[in-house]
Structures are given as structure tokens and as C-alpha cells.
Short mmCIF file of C-alpha atoms in Angstrom, two decimals:
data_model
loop_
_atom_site.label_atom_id
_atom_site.label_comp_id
_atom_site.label_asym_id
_atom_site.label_seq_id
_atom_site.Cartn_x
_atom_site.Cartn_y
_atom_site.Cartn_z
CA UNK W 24 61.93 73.28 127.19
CA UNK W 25 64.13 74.98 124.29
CA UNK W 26 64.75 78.41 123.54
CA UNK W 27 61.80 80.27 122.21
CA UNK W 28 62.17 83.71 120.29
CA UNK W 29 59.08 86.32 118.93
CA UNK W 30 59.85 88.55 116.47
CA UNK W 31 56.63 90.68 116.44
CA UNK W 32 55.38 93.33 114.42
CA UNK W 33 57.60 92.72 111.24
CA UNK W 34 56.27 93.04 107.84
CA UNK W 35 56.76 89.51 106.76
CA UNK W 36 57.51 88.65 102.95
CA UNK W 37 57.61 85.12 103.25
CA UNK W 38 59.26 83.70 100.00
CA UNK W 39 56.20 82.20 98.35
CA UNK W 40 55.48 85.01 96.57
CA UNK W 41 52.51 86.73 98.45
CA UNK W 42 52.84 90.65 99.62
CA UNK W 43 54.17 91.28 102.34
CA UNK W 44 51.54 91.57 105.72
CA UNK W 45 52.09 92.31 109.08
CA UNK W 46 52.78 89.61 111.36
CA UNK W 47 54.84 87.98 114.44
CA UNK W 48 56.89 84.80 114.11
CA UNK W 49 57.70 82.23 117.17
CA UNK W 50 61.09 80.29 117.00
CA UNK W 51 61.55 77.47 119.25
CA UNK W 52 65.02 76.21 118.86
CA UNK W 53 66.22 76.00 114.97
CA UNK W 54 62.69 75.68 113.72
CA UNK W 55 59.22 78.39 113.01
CA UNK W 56 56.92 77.04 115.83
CA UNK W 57 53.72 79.54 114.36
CA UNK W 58 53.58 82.71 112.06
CA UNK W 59 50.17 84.41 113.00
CA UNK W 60 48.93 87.91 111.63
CA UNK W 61 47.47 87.65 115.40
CA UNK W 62 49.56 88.88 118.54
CA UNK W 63 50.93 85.63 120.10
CA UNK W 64 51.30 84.47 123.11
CA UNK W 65 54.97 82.66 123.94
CA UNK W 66 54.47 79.07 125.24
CA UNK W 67 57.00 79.77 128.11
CA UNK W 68 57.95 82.85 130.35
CA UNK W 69 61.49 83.09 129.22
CA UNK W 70 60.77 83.79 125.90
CA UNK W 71 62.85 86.57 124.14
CA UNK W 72 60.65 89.43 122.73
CA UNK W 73 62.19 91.50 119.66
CA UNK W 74 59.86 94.17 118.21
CA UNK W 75 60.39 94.52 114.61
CA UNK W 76 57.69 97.47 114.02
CA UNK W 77 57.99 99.01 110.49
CA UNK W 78 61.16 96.57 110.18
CA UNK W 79 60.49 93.45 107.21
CA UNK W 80 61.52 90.19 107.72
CA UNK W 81 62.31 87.05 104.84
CA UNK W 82 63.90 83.99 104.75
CA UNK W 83 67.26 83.70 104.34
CA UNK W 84 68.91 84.15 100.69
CA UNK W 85 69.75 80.61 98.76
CA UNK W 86 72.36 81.14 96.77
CA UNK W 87 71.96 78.01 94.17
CA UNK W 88 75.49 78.45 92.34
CA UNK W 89 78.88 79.11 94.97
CA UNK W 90 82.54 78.00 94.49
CA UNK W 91 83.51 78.77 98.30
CA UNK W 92 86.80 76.70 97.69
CA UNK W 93 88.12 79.34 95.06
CA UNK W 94 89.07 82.56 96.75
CA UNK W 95 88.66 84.81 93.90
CA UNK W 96 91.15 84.22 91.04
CA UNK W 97 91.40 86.72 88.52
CA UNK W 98 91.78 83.85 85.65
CA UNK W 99 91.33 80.11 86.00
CA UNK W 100 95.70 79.80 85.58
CA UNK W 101 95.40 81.13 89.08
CA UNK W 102 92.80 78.66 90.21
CA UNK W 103 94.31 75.90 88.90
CA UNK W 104 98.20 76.40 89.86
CA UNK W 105 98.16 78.97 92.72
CA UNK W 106 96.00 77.13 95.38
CA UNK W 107 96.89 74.98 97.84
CA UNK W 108 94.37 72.46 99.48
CA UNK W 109 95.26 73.08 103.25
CA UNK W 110 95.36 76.80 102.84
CA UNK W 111 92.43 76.75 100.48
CA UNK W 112 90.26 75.14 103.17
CA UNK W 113 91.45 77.55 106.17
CA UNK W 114 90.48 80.37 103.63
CA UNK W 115 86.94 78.41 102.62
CA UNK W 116 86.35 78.99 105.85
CA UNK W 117 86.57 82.58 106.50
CA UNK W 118 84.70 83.47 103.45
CA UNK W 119 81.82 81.09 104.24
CA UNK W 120 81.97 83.81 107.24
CA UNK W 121 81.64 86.74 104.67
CA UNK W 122 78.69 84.83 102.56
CA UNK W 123 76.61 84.33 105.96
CA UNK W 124 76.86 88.02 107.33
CA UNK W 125 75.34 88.94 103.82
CA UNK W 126 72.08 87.14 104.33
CA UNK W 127 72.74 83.75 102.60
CA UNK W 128 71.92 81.33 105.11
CA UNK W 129 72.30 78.46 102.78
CA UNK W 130 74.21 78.44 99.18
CA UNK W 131 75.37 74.95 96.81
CA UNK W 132 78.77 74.64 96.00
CA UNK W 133 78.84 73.56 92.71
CA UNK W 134 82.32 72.05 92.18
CA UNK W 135 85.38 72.21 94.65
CA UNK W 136 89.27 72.24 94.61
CA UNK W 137 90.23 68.65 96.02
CA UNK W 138 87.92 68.17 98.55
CA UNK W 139 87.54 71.52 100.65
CA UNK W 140 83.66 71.76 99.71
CA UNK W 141 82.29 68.49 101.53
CA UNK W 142 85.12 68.78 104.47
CA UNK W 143 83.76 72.95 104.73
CA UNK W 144 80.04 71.79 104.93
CA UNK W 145 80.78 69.27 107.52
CA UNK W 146 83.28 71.14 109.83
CA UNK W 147 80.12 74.14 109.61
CA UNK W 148 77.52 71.11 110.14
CA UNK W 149 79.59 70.51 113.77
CA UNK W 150 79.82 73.91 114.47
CA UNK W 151 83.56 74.37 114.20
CA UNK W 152 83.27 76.91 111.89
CA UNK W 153 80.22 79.34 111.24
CA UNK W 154 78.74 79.45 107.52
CA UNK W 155 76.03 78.84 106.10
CA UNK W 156 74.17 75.50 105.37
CA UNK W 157 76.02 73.85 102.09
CA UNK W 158 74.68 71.61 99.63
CA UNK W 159 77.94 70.80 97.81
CA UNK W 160 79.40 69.07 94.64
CA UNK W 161 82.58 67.46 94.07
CA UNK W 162 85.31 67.60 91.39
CA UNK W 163 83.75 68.69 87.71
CA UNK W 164 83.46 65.55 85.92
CA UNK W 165 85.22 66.65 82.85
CA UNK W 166 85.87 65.37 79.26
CA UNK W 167 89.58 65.96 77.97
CA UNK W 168 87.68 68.56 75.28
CA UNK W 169 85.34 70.11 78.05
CA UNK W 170 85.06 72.96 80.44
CA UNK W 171 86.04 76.84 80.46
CA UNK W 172 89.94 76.59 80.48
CA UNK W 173 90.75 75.06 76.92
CA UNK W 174 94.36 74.18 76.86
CA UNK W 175 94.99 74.01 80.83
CA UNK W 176 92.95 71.06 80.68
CA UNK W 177 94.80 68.06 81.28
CA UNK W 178 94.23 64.79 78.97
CA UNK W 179 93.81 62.85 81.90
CA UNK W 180 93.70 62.87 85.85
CA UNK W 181 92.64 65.91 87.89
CA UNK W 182 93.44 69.84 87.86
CA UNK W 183 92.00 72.69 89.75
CA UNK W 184 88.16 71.66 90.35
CA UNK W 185 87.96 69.42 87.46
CA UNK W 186 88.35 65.38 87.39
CA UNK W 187 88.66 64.18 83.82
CA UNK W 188 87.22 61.32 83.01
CA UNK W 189 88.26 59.37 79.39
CA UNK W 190 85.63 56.49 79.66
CA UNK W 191 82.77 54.41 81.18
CA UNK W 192 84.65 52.65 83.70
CA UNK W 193 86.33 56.21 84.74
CA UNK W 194 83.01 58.19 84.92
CA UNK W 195 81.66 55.12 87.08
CA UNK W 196 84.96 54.87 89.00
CA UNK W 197 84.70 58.63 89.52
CA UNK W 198 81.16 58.99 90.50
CA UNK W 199 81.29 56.25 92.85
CA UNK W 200 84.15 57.77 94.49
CA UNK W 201 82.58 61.29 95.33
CA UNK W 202 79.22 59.44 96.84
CA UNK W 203 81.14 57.58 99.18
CA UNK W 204 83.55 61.04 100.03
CA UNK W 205 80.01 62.85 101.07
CA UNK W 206 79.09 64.93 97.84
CA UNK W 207 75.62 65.83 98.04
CA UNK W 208 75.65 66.20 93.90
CA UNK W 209 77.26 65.07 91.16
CA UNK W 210 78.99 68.33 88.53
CA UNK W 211 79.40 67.32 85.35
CA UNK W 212 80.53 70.04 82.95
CA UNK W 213 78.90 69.19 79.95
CA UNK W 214 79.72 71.77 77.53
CA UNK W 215 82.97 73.72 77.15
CA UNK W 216 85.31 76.17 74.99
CA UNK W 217 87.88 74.99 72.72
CA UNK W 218 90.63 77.10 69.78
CA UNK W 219 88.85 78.07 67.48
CA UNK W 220 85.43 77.15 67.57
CA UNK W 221 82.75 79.06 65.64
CA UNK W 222 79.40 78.39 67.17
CA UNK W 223 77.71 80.48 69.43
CA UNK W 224 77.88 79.17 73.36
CA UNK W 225 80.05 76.55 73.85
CA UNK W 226 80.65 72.35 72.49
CA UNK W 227 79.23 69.98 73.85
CA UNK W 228 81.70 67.93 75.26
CA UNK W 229 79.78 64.28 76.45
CA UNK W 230 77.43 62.05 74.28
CA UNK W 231 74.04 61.41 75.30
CA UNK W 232 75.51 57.72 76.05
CA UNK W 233 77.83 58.83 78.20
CA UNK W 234 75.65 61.63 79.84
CA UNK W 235 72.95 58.97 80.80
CA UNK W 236 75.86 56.38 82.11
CA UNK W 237 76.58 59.18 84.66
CA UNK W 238 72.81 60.14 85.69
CA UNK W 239 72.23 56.72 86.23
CA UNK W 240 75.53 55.41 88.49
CA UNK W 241 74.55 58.67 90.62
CA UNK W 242 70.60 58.19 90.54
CA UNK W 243 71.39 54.57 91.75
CA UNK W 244 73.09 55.78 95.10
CA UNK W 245 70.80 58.04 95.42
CA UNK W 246 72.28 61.83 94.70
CA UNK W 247 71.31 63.75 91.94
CA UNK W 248 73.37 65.50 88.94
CA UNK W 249 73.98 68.54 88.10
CA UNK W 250 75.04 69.96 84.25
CA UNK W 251 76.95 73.02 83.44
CA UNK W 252 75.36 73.40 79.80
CA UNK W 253 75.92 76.67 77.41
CA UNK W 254 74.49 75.30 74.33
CA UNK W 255 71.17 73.99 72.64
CA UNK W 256 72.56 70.43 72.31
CA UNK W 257 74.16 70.30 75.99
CA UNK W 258 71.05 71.20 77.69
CA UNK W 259 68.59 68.55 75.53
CA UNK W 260 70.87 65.86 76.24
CA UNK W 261 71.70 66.83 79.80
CA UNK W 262 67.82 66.82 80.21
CA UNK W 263 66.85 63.66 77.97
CA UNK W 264 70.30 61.67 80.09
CA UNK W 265 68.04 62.70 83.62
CA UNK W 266 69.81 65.61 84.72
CA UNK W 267 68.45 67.23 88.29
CA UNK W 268 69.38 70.50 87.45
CA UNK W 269 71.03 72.70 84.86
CA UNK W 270 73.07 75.31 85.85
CA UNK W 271 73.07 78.47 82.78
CA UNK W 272 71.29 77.00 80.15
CA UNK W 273 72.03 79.58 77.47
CA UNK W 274 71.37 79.33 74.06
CA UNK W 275 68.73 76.58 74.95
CA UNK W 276 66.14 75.44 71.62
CA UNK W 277 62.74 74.68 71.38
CA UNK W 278 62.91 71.38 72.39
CA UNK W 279 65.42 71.66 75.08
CA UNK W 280 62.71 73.69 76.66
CA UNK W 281 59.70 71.50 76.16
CA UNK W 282 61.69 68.98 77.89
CA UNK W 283 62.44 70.86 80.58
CA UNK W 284 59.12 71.90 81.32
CA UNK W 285 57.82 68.44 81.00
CA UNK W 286 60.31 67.29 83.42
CA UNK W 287 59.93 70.15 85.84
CA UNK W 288 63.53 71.06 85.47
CA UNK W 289 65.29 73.72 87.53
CA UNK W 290 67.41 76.58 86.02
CA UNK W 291 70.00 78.32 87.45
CA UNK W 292 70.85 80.69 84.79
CA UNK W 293 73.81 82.83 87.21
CA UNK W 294 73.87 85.87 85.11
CA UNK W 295 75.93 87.47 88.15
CA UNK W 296 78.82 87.22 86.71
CA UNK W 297 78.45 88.02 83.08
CA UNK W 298 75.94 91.62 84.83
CA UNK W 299 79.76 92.34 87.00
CA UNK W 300 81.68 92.11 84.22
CA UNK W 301 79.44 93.75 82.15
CA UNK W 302 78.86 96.93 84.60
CA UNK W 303 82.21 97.06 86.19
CA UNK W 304 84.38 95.85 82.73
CA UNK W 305 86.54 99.52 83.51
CA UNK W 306 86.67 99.30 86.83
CA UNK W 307 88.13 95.72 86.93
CA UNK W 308 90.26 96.56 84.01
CA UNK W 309 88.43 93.36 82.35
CA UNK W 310 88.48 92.26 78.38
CA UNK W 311 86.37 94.30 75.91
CA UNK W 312 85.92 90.87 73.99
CA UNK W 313 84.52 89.47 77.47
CA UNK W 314 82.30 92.74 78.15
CA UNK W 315 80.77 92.01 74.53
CA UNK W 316 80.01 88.51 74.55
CA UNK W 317 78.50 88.33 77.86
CA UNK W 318 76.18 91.33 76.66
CA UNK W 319 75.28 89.90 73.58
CA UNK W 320 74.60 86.19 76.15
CA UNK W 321 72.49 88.10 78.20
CA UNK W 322 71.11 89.66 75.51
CA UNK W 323 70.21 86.43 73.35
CA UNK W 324 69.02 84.25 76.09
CA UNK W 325 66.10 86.42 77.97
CA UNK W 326 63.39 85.81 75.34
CA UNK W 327 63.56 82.00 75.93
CA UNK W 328 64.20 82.54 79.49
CA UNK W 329 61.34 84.46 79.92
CA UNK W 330 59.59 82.29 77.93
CA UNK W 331 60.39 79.26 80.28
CA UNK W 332 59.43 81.51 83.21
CA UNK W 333 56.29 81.78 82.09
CA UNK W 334 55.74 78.35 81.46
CA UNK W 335 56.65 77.00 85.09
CA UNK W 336 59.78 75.99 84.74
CA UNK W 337 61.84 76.98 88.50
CA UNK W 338 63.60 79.39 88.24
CA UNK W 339 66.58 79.58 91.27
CA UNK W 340 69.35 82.58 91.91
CA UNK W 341 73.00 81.25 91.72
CA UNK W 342 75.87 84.35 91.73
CA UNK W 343 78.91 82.22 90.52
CA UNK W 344 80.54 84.00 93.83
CA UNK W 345 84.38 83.10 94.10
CA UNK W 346 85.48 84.77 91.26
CA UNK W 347 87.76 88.25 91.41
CA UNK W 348 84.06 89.31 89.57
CA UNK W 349 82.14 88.09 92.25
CA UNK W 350 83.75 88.45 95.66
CA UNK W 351 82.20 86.43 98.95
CA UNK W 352 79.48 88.32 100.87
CA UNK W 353 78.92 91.08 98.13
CA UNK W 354 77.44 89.46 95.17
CA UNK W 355 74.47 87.72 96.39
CA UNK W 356 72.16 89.61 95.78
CA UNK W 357 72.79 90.58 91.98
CA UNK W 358 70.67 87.49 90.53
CA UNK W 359 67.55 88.94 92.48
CA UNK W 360 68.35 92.55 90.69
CA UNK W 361 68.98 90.74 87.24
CA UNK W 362 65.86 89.08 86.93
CA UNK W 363 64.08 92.07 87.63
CA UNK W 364 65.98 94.33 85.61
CA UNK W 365 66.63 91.40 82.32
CA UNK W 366 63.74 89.10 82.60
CA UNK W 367 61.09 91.33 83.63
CA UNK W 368 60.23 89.66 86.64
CA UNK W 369 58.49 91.36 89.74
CA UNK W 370 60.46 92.00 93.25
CA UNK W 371 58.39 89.12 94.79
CA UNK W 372 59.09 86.70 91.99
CA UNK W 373 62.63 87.37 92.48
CA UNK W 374 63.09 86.85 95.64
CA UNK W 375 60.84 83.20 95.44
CA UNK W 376 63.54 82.61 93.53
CA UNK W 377 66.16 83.01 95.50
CA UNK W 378 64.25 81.57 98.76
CA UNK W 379 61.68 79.20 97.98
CA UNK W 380 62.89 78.10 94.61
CA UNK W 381 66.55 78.24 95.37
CA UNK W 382 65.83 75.58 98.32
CA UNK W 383 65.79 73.04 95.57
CA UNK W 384 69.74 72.91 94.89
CA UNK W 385 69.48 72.60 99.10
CA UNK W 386 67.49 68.70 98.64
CA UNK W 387 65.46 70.38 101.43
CA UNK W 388 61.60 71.51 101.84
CA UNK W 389 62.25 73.09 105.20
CA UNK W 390 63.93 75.83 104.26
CA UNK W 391 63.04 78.81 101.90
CA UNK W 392 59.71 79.47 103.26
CA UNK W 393 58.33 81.26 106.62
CA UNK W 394 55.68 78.99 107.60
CA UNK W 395 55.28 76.64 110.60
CA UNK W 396 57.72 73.79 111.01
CA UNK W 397 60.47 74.87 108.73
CA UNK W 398 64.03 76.08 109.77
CA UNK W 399 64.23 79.60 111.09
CA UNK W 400 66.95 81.25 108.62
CA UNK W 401 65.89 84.85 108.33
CA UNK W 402 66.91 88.20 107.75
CA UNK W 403 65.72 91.56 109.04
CA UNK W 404 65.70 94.21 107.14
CA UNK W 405 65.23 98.00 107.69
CA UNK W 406 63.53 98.49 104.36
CA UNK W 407 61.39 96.78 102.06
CA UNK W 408 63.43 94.67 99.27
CA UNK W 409 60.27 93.44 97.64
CA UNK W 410 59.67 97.01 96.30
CA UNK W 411 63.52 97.09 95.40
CA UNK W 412 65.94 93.92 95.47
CA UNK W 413 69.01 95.78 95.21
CA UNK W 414 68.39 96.98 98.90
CA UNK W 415 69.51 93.28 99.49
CA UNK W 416 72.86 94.12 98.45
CA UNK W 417 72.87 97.36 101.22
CA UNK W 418 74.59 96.08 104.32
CA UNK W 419 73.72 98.81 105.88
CA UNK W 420 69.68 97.48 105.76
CA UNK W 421 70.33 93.95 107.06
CA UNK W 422 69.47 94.54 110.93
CA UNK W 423 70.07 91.06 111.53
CA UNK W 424 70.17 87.72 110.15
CA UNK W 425 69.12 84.31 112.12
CA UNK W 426 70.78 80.87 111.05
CA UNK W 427 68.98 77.69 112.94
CA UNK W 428 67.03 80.33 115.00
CA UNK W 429 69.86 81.80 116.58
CA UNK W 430 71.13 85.70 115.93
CA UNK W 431 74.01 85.88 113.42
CA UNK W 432 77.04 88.21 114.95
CA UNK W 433 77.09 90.73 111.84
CA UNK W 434 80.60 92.21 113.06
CA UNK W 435 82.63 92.13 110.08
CA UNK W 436 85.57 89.69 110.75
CA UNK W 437 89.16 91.39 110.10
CA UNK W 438 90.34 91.76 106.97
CA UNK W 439 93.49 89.73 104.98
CA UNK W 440 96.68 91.86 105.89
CA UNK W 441 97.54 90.61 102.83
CA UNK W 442 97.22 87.28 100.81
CA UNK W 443 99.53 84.26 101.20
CA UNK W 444 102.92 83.85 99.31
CA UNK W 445 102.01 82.36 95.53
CA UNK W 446 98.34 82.73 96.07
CA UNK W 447 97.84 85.05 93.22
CA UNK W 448 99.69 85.29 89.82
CA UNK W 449 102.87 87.31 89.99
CA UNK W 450 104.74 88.90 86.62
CA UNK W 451 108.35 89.74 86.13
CA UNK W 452 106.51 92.70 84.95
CA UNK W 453 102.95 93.96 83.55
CA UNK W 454 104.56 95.09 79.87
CA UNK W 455 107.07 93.17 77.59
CA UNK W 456 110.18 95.02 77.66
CA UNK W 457 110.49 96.84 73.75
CA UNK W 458 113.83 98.43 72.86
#
């Protein structure tokens, strides 16, 4: 028979964009059996009846750009040479925790320490631990000369998230590897910083040749491939190689954007972190330098963004959360408020992208959307966040949140006494000693 739940009398916004109308919603197990403006009528007696009068209901955030595995460093020598992989997956876990009682009901983990992200997903997947629905990337396929940590880079083999690859046979060898592990995409960290550089964004760090070797030996197994690209050349060869999805985008040109129109691209532009840093540089006791060249980022990139917006091109909410910038379970919610406040678009267009759009990094068209037949993730919320998305970020407004059709326990699990020996960075002291 299956459990059947009505949720009647919400205001439903239901992630496609349309205002928000008064409505009931049956669940039958994990999926939406009807949404009717109409009072319905449960197709057994031992349905369970919730009235949500003057409450407003939506899917469940997508959060299209996670790194569950990291556990907040505070600078990537900490990610790379304070983390353990046992540890790091017990800890996954309890954050995956955090990141559902927020509202995100699904989220893509981009790239992983060793290989916490596809054991996390699975261990959720048989319910022996509660998150939310993954979508999840392996080790960063990384050139010697590419990513965000410069020097820490090794020449060769793997370090923190990051497998470096130093030709063909390795970025075949590599990519074959992480299909047959479980990954669900392929990372490949196309651009990155090195000493010294004077162009804006960052170098691009693979050849087309190379780029297109690695779409294809994914695309012929079957899993598509992501590209972290901060640059004008990065993104138009990511695209032109077959890319699935690019994740930032910044300082895209003219004709990386006609291609990614033409291809019907996603972008995941995850201005979360640079908007933290940005807002919160004093709190955080963060870099100046930082605080001024994500501004001028943000800054530089919206015209073209917008620009892209208009022109189709999906637009999906990532956060970056893992970082000490972008704790689990508080974060979420910032990409919604960013392309309001940044990119000019409306509530509603926000929050299609982070429901309906963000379903994309998922490689799902059940989820995203209220509407018959797809999977009941939801949230209930005691005011209306498509007149303000920040009310997303309020705790205090999410009444409750439904994974698979079944109520979420919102009691905040306990908090770290404190955090495991060598986890974070310790100093003989914070100041040199000067006589």
C-alpha cells in the first residue's frame, strides 16, 4: 500500500519559476503522487494529514558545488597535510548531517580527499548514514602547473584532492580508474595560479589536445566532465574539448560564451565564497589582497554573466561549502542571495536555480521540481523566500524539511568538543620572535 502523506494548504513555489499559489501535495512513499490547487482526497485511510496554512513549501535546495570531504581548512596546507582519510570520512559524515538540516536535500561533490566522496554517497544511499543525495567527483585531475595551491603541488602522484596527471596514458589511466571506483563525474582543474603570473584569472594549465583526450575516455564510459576554469582561454577550450559543465567561469570572452550557449552549457559560477570573504574579510581576520581581488572578480564578471543569463545559458547555485569561509549547513543559501543582489536576478529565478537548474550537476530529472512523479525533497518554510532568499539562510524559518518523502529530524546534532589531534595547523607561535 505505501505510506501516503498531504501537505495541504501550503503556498507552493515549485522551482520552475512560476509564483507561488496555493495548493496541497500527496506523497506516496519517496515520490509526489499529485499537486492539485484542488482539496484532495488521500487514496487510503491511513494517510497522514499536515496543514501547512499560510506556511510555503519548495523543493529541496541543490547545492551544485560541495567539498563534504574537507572539513573546513583555513588554507589548502591544512587540507593537504592535516587530514586523514579514515577520520576524514567519519567527519564527512556528520557534516553531510549539518548540510541536510539546512534544506539541501541533494548537493555534488566536486572533488574529494582519497576516496571519502563516492564511499559518503554510498554509505547515505544504504541508509547508514543520513545526508543528502550526492552526485560526486573524484580526485582533481591536475597538471603539475595547475590548480589553486602553486608550490604544494606535487610534480607527480596525488596530494590532498588532486591526482596529477603528466600525460595521455596517465589522464586515461586516471580516468579509467575513478569510473570503475563509482565517480559519478570526472574534475578536471583546468586552470590554476602560479609565482608570478600577471594576467588577470588564472593559466590555463591543459591543451585543448589534452582537454578533449579526457572528455572523450570519460564520455566513452558514459560519465560526464566537469572543468574548474577562471580564465577566457580555460573555459573555450573546456567547452570546444566537450565539457558537461563549468564550474566559475570568470573572466569568460565573447566566444567562450557563444559556445556555451550553443552547447547549452551549465554554469556554476559559486560566488559564495569570494561574497564570505568579501563581507566577513574582518571578522575572519582574512587577507586584504584576497578581500580585493575577489571584489574586483565579482565585480568584472557580472556583465557577461548577466549577459549569458539572458541568453539561456543554466544557470545552477554551487556555495564552495567546506572551506573555514563556508562552513557545512550555513552557507547554502548565499548563491540564491548573490544572484539577486550581483546579477540582478529575481527571487524566483534564483531559486530555479538552485532547484530546478541545480538538478543538472544531480544527472537527474526527478528532482528539483514539485510536480507529479518526481522525488519528494521539500522544505517548509514559515515565510516566503521568493520575496526574500536570504530567509533561506534563517533556520529559524525552515519548519521542516522532507528527504525521499520522509520528515527530516531538524534537532541539531551535538557539537565537536573539540577537533582531533593535528587536524588543524598548529604554530610554535602566531609572531616571529624580534629582539
Amino acid at each position: 500500500m505505501g505510506n501516503t502523506v498531504l501537505l495541504k494548504n501550503a503556498s507552493i513555489i515549485d522551482g520552475t519559476g512560476s509564483a507561488a499559489y496555493l495548493g496541497h501535495i500527496q506523497i506516496k512513499d519517496d515520490r509526489i503522487l499529485s499537486v492539485s490547487k484542488q482539496d484532495i482526497t488521500a487514496e487510503n485511510d491511513s494517510a497522514e494529514s499536515i496543514d501547512l496554512e499560510g506556511k510555503f513549501i519548495m523543493p529541496g535546495l541543490i547545492d551544485a558545488h560541495c567539498h563534504i570531504s574537507f572539513d573546513e581548512p583555513k588554507s589548502n596546507d591544512e587540507l593537504f597535510f592535516h587530514r586523514r582519510e579514515g577520520l576524514a570520512a567519519i567527519i564527512a559524515g556528520t557534516n553531510a548531517l549539518k548540510v541536510l538540516q539546512s534544506g539541501v536535500t541533494s548537493f555534488f561533490d566536486a572533488d574529494s580527499l582519497y576516496s571519502v566522496g563516492v564511499d559518503l554517497r554510498d554509505a547515505i544511499e544504504s541508509g547508514i548514514v543520513r545526508g543528502p543525495k550526492m552526485a560526486v567527483g573524484g580526485n582533481a585531475l591536475i597538471t603539475s602547473a595547475g590548480g589553486t595551491a602553486g608550490r604544494l603541488i606535487p610534480d607527480e602522484g596525488k596530494r590532498g584532492y588532486g591526482a596529477v596527471v603528466t600525460s595521455k596514458d596517465e589522464i586515461i589511466l586516471e580516468i579509467r580508474r575513478q569510473i570503475k571506483m563509482g565517480v559519478d563525474w570526472i574534475k578536471i582543474h583546468v586552470s590554476g595560479m602560479v609565482p608570478r603570473q600577471t594576467s588577470e584569472g588564472e593559466l590555463q594549465a591543459w591543451s585543448l589536445d589534452e582537454l578533449k583526450l579526457a572528455c572523450d575516455t570519460a564520455h566513452e564510459l558514459g560519465i560526464p566532465v566537469v572543468g574548474h576554469c577562471r580564465g577566457a582561454g580555460s573555459v573555450k577550450d573546456s567547452l570546444l574539448a566537450g565539457m558537461d559543465m563549468i564550474l566559475h567561469g570568470t573572466y569568460m570572452d565573447e566566444e567562450g560564451l557563444e559556445l556555451m550557449i550553443e552547447k547549452n552549457i551549465p554554469l556554476v559560477p559559486t560566488f559564495t565564497f569570494q561574497a564570505n570573504l568579501i563581507d566577513y574579510a574582518d571578522k575572519m581576520d582574512a587577507s586584504k589582497d584576497y578581500k580585493d581581488i575577489f571584489e574586483k572578480e565579482i565585480q568584472d564578471n557580472v556583465p557577461m554573466f548577466r549577459k549569458a543569463f539572458e541568453a539561456g545559458v543554466p544557470f545552477l547555485c554551487g556555495s564552495e561549502t567546506g572551506f573555514s569561509v563556508t562552513p557545512y549547513g550555513d552557507w547554502h543559501y548565499k548563491e540564491l542571495e548573490v544572484f539577486v543582489d550581483k546579477l540582478g536576478l529575481t527571487p524566483l529565478e534564483a531559486i530555479t536555480c538552485g532547484t530546478k537548474n541545480a538538478s543538472q550537476a544531480m544527472r537527474r530529472d526527478d528532482l528539483g521540481v514539485i510536480a507529479e512523479g518526481n522525488i519528494a525533497d521539500l522544505i517548509v518554510m514559515s515565510e516566503d523566500p521568493s520575496k526574500d532568499v536570504s530567509r533561506l539562510g534563517n533556520k529559524d524559518l525552515i519548519e521542516k524539511v522532507f528527504l525521499n518523502g520522509k520528515e527530516v529530524d531538524l534537532t541539531p546534532a551535538p557539537k565537536r568538543i573539540n577537533d582531533p589531534s593535528g587536524w588543524r595547523i598548529s604554530s610554535y607561535s602566531n609572531k616571529i620572535l624580534e629582539k
